[in-house]
Coordinates of C-alpha atoms and ligand atoms in Angstrom, one line a residue:
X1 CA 54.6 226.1 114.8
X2 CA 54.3 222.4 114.6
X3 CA 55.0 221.2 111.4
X4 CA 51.2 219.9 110.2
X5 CA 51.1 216.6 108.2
X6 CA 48.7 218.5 105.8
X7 CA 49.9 220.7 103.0
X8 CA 48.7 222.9 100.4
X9 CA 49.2 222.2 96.9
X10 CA 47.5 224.0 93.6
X11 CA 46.5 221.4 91.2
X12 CA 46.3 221.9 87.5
X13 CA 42.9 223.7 87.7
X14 CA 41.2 225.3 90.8
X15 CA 41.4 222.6 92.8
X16 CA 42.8 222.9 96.7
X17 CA 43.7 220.0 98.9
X18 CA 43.8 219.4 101.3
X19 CA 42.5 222.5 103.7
X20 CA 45.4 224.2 105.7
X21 CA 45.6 227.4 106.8
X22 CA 45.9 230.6 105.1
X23 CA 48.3 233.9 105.7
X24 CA 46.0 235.0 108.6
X25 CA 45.1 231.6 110.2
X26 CA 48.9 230.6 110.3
X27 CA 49.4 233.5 112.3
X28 CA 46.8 232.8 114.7
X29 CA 48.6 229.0 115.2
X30 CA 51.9 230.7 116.1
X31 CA 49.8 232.7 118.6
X32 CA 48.0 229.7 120.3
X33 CA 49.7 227.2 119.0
X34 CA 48.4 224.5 121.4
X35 CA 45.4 224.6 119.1
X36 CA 47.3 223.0 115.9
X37 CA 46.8 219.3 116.4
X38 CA 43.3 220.4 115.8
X39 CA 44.8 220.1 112.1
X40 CA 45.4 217.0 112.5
X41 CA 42.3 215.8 114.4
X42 CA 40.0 217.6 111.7
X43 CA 42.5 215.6 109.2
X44 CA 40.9 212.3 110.5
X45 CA 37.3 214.0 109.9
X46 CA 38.3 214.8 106.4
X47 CA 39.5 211.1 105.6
X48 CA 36.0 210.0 106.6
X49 CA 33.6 212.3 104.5
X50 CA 35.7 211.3 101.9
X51 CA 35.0 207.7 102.8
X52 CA 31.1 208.3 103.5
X53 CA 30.7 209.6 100.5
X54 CA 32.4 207.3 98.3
X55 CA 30.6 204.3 99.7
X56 CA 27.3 206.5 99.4
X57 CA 28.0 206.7 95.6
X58 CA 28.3 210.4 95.7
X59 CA 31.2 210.7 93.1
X60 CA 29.7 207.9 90.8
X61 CA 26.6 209.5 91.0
X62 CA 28.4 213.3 89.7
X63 CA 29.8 211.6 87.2
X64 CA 26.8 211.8 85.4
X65 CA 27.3 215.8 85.2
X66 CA 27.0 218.3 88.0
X67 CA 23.4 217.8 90.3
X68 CA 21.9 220.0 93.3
X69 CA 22.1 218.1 96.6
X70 CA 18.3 217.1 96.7
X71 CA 18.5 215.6 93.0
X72 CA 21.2 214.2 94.2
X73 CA 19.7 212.6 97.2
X74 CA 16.6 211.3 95.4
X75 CA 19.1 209.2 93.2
X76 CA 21.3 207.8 95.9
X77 CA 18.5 207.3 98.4
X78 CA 19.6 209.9 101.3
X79 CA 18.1 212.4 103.1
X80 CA 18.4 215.8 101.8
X81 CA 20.0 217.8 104.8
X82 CA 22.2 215.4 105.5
X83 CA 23.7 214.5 101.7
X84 CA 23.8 218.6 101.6
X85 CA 25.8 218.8 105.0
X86 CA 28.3 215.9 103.0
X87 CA 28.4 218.0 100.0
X88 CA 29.6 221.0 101.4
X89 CA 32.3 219.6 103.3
X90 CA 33.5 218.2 100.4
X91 CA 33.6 221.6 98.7
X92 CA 36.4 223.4 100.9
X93 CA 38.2 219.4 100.9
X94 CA 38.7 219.7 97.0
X95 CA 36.6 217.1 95.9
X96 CA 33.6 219.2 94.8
X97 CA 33.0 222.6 93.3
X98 CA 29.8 224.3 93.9
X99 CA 28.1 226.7 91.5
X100 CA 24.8 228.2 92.1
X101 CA 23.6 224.8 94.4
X102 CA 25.0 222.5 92.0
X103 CA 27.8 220.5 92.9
X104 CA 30.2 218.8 90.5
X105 CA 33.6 216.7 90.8
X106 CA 37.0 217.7 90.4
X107 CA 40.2 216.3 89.4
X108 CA 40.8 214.9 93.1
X109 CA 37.5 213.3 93.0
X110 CA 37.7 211.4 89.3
X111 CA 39.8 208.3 90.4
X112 CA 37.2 207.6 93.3
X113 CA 34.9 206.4 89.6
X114 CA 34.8 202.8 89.4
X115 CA 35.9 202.9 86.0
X116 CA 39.6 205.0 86.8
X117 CA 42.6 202.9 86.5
X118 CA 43.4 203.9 90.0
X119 CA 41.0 202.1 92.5
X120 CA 40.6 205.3 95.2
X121 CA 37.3 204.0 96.0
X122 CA 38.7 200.7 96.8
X123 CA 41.9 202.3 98.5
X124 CA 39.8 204.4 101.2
X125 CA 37.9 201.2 101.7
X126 CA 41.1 199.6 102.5
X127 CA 42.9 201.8 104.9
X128 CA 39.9 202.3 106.6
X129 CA 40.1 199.0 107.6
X130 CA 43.4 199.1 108.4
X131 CA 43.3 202.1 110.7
X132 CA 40.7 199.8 112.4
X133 CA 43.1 197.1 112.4
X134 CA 45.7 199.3 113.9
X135 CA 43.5 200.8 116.3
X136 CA 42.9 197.2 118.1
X137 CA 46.7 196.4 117.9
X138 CA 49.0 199.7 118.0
X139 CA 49.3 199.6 121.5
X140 CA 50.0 196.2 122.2
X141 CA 52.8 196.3 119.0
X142 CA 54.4 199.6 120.0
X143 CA 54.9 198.2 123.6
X144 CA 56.4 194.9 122.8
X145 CA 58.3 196.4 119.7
X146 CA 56.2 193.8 117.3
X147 CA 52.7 192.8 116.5
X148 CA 50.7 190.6 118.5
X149 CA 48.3 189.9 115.2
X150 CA 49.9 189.7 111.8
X151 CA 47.3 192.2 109.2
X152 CA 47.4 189.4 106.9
X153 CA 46.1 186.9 108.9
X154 CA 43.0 189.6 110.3
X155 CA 43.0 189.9 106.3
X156 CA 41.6 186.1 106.2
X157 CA 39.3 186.4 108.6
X158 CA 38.2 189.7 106.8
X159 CA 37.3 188.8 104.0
X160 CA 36.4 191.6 101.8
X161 CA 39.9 193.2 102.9
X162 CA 41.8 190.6 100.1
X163 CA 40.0 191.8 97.7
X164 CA 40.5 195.6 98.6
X165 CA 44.0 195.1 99.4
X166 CA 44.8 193.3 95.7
X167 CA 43.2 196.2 94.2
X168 CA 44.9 198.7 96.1
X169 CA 48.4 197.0 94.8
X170 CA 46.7 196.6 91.3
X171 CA 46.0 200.1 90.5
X172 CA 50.0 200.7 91.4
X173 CA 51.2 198.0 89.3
X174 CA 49.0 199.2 86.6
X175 CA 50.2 203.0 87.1
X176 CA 54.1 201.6 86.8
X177 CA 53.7 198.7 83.9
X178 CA 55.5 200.5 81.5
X179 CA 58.5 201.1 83.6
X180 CA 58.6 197.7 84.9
X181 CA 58.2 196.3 81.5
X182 CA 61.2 198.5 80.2
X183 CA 63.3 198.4 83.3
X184 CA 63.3 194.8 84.4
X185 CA 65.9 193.1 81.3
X186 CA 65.2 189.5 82.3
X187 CA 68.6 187.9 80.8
X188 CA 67.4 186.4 77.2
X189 CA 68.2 182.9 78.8
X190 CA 65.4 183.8 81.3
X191 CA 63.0 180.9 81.4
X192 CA 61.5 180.3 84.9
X193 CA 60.4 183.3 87.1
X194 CA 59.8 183.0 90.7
X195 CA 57.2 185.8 92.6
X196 CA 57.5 185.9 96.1
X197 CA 54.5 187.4 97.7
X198 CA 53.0 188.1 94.3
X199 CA 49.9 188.3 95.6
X200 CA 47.5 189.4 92.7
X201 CA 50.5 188.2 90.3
X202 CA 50.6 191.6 87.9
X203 CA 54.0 191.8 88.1
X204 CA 54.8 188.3 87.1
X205 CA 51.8 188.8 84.3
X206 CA 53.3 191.6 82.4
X207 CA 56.5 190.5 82.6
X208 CA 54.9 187.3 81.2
X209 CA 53.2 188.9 78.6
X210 CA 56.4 190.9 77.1
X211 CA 58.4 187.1 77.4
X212 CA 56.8 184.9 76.0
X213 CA 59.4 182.2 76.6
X214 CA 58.9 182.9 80.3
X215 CA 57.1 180.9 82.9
X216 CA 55.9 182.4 86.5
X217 CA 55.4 180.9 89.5
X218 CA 53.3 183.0 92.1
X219 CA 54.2 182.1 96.2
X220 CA 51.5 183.4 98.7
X221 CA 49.5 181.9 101.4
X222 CA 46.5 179.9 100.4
X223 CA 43.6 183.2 100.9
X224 CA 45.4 185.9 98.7
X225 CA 45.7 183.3 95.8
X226 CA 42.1 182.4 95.9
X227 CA 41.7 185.6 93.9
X228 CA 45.0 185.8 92.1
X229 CA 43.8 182.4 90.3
X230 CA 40.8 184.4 88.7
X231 CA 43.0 187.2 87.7
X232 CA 45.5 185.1 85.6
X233 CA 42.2 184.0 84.0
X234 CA 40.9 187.1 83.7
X235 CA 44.0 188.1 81.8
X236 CA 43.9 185.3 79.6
X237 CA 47.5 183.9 81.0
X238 CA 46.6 180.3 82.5
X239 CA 49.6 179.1 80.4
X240 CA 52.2 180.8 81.3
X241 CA 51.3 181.9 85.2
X242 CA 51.1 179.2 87.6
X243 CA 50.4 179.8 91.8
X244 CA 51.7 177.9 94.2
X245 CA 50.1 178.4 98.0
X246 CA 52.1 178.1 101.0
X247 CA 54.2 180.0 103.6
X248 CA 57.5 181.5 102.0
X249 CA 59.6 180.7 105.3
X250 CA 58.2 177.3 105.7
X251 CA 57.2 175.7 102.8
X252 CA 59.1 174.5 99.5
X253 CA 59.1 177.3 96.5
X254 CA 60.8 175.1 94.2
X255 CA 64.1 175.4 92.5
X256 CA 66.1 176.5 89.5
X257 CA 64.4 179.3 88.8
X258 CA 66.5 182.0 86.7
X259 CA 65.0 185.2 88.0
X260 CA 62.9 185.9 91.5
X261 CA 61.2 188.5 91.9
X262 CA 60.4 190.4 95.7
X263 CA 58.1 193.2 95.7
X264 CA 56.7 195.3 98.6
X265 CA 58.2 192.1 100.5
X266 CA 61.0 193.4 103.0
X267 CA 59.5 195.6 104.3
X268 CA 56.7 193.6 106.0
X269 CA 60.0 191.7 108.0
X270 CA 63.0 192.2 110.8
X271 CA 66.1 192.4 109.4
X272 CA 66.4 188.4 110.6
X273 CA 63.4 187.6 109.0
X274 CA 64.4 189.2 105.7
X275 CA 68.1 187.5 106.0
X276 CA 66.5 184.0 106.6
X277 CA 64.0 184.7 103.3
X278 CA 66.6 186.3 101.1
X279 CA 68.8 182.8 101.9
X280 CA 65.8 180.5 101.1
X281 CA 65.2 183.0 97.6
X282 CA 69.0 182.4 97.0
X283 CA 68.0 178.3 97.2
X284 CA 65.7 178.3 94.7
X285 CA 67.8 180.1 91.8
X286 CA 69.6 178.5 89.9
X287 CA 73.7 179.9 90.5
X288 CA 74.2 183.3 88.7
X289 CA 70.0 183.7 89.1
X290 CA 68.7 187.5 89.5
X291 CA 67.0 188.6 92.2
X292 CA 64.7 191.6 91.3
X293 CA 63.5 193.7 94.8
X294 CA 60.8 196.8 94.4
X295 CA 60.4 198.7 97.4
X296 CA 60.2 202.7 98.9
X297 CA 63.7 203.1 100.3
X298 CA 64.6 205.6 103.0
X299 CA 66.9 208.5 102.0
X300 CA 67.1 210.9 99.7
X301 CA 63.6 212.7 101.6
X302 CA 63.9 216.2 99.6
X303 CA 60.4 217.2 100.8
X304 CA 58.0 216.9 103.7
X305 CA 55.6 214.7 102.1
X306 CA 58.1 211.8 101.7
X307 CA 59.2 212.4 104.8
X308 CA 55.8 212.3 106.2
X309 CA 55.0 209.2 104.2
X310 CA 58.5 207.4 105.4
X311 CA 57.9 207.8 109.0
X312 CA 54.4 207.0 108.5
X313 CA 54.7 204.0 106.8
X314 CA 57.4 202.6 109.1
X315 CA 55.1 202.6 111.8
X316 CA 52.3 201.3 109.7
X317 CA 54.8 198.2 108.8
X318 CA 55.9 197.9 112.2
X319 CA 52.1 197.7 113.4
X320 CA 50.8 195.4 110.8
X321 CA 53.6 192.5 110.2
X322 CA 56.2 193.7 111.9
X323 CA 58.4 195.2 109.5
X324 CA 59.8 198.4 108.7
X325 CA 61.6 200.7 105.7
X326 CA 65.2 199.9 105.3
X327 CA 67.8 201.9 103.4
X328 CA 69.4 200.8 100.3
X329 CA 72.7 200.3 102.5
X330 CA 70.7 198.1 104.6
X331 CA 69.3 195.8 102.2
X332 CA 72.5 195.6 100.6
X333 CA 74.2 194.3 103.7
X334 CA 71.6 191.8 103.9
X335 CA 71.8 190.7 100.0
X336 CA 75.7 190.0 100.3
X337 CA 75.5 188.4 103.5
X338 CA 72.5 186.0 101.9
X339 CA 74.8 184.2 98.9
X340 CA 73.8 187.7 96.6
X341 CA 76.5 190.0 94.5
X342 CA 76.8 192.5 91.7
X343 CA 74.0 195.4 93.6
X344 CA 72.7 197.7 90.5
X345 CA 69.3 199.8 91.5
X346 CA 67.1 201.7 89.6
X347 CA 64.7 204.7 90.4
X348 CA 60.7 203.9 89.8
X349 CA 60.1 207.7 90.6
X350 CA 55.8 207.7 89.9
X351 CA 55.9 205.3 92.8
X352 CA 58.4 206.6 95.3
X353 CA 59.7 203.4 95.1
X354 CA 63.2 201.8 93.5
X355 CA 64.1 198.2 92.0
X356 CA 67.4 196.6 93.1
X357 CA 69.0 193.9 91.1
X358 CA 71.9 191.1 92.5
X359 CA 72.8 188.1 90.8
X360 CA 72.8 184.9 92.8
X361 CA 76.9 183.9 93.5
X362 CA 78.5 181.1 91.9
X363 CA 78.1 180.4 88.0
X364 CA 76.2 178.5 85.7
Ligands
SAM401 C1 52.6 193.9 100.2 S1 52.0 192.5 99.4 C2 52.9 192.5 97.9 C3 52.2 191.9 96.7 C4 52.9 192.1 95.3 N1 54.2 191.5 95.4 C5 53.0 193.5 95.0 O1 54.1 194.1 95.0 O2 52.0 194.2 94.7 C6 52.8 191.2 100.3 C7 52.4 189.8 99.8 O3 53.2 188.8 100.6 C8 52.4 187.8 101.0 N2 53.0 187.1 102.2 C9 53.4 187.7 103.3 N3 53.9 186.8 104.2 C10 54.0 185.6 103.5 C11 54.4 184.3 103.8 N4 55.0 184.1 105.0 N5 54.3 183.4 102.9 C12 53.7 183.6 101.7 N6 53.3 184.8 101.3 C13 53.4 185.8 102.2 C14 51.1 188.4 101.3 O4 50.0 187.5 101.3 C15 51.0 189.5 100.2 O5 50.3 189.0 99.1

């Protein structure tokens, strides 16, 4: 049978997600098979309940302790038939459990709360934009082997989509602090720190915060850093984080910084592009200067999920700025050949993603 990008997983509790087929069902798939990408198709109808109701306040509203679908409607203004019809598509999905007419959220549901330290809300928000996004462009990138529009720059002139995609990368950097923090040793000479593509600048923030001899420097383009400049605020780190706006294979970055830090950046490029960006990185440190990349790497796939997620997110790269997922053999071709040496890496496993160290040739 084809092999479904939807699998079944027990939770913790009772909770199912998302909805494949059972013994029975499976065996009706291997007997018509050409009704399988129905799987798929209903996959895409799945993403948007889940969307619908998280805009419609449904799993804020539950928060408040299980309700029947009319008291439900009366507080978040909806028609009863339909809000019911939302409800119980949401039951066999995993996001509700219904008891006697009352429906109430489940472990799946909780982070869609605007109070979780994972922003889901914000996160279904986002790649529903972005499916948009690739909807308009996937054609027109798969033919010519590039994108036509870069995301980021449809980002600017979509504005809310900044602020979704910051909190999207948040919520990560917030789920991972503690192994950043403990697995980034910033030599104790460290005093400069270069981010770039820091974007909403948490990365140069806690690494800030745990240094206090350290300076940061976040590189983006002008839009992002609109927001980044309230978050260092926010965060009460004015002092020691700094932004600097501009494009990061045009513009100056500065120089003599002692560490640099690039994460969730090569993957958005070409192998060229990344070359010509690691040499200009190289530039700006100071000789024997660490470089510090965080990315998902491919290799090492041991389940269908990550595989899934690999090949999925190398097209998404490929339709939204052109990039794609390299191996750790790739990148370390393209470190050595861009002025970097001594290649250590280590695992961030909660993200799916690892950090690679080099140090900048040539000494002090
Ligand atoms: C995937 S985000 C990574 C943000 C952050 N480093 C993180 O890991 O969460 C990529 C960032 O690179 C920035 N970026 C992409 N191309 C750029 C360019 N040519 N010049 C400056 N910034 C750029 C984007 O604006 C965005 O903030």
């Amino acid at each position: 049978m084809k092999q479904l990008c939807v699998h079944k997983y027990k939770y913790p509790s009772e909770v199912y997600v998302p909805v494949v087929p059972n013994f029975l069902e499976r065996q009706l798939f291997r007997l018509q098979p050409q009704l399988a990408p129905f799987l798929d198709l209903w996959g895409a109808g799945a993403f948007e309940a889940v969307l619908l109701a998280s805009r419609l306040g449904v799993f804020e509203a539950l928060r408040g302790g299980p309700r029947s679908a009319s008291t439900l409607a009366n507080e978040i203004k909806t028609d009863e038939r339909g809000t019911k019809s939302l409800l119980d598509l949401l039951v066999p999905l995993g996001y509700l459990k219904e008891s006697n007419g009352s429906y109430a959220i489940t472990t799946i549901s909780k982070p869609f709360s605007a109070d979780s330290s994972f922003h889901m809300a914000d996160t279904f928000a986002l790649y529903s934009g972005l499916f948009e996004f690739m909807r308009e462009n996937q054609e027109e990138a798969v033919r010519d082997g590039k994108p036509r529009v870069n995301a980021f720059e449809w980002f600017s002139q979509h504005p809310p989509m900044w602020k979704l995609f910051h909190s999207f990368e948040m919520s990560i950097a917030k789920q991972i602090e503690k192994d950043i923090v403990s697995k980034v040793k910033l030599p104790s000479t460290a005093r400069r720190l270069l981010d770039v593509g820091g974007g909403h600048g948490l990365y140069s923030i806690m690494l800030c915060k745990n240094h206090p001899e350290l300076s940061a420097t976040i590189f983006d383009s002008p839009t992002p850093l609109e927001e980044t400049r309230g978050i260092i605020e926010s965060e009460g780190m004015s002092k020691q984080v700094h932004t600097r706006a501009g494009d990061f294979f045009v513009d100056d970055m500065g120089e003599g910084y002692d560490v640099a830090l690039l994460f969730d950046i090569v993957h958005l490029f070409t192998p060229e592009k990344n070359s010509e960006l690691l040499k200009r990185v190289a530039a700006a440190l100071k000789p024997g200067g660490m470089i510090v990349i965080f990315d998902q790497f491919l290799g090492g796939e041991f389940g269908k999920v990550l595989k899934f997620s690999h090949t999925f997110y190398n097209l998404l790269f490929l339709i939204t700025t052109g990039g794609q997922l390299y191996s750790f053999r790739d990148l370390s071709e393209l470190l050595l050949e861009s002025g970097f040496a001594k290649l250590t890496k280590k695992p961030i496993r909660t993200a799916g993603s690892t950090l690679v160290f080099a140090t900048k040739v040539g000494s002090e």
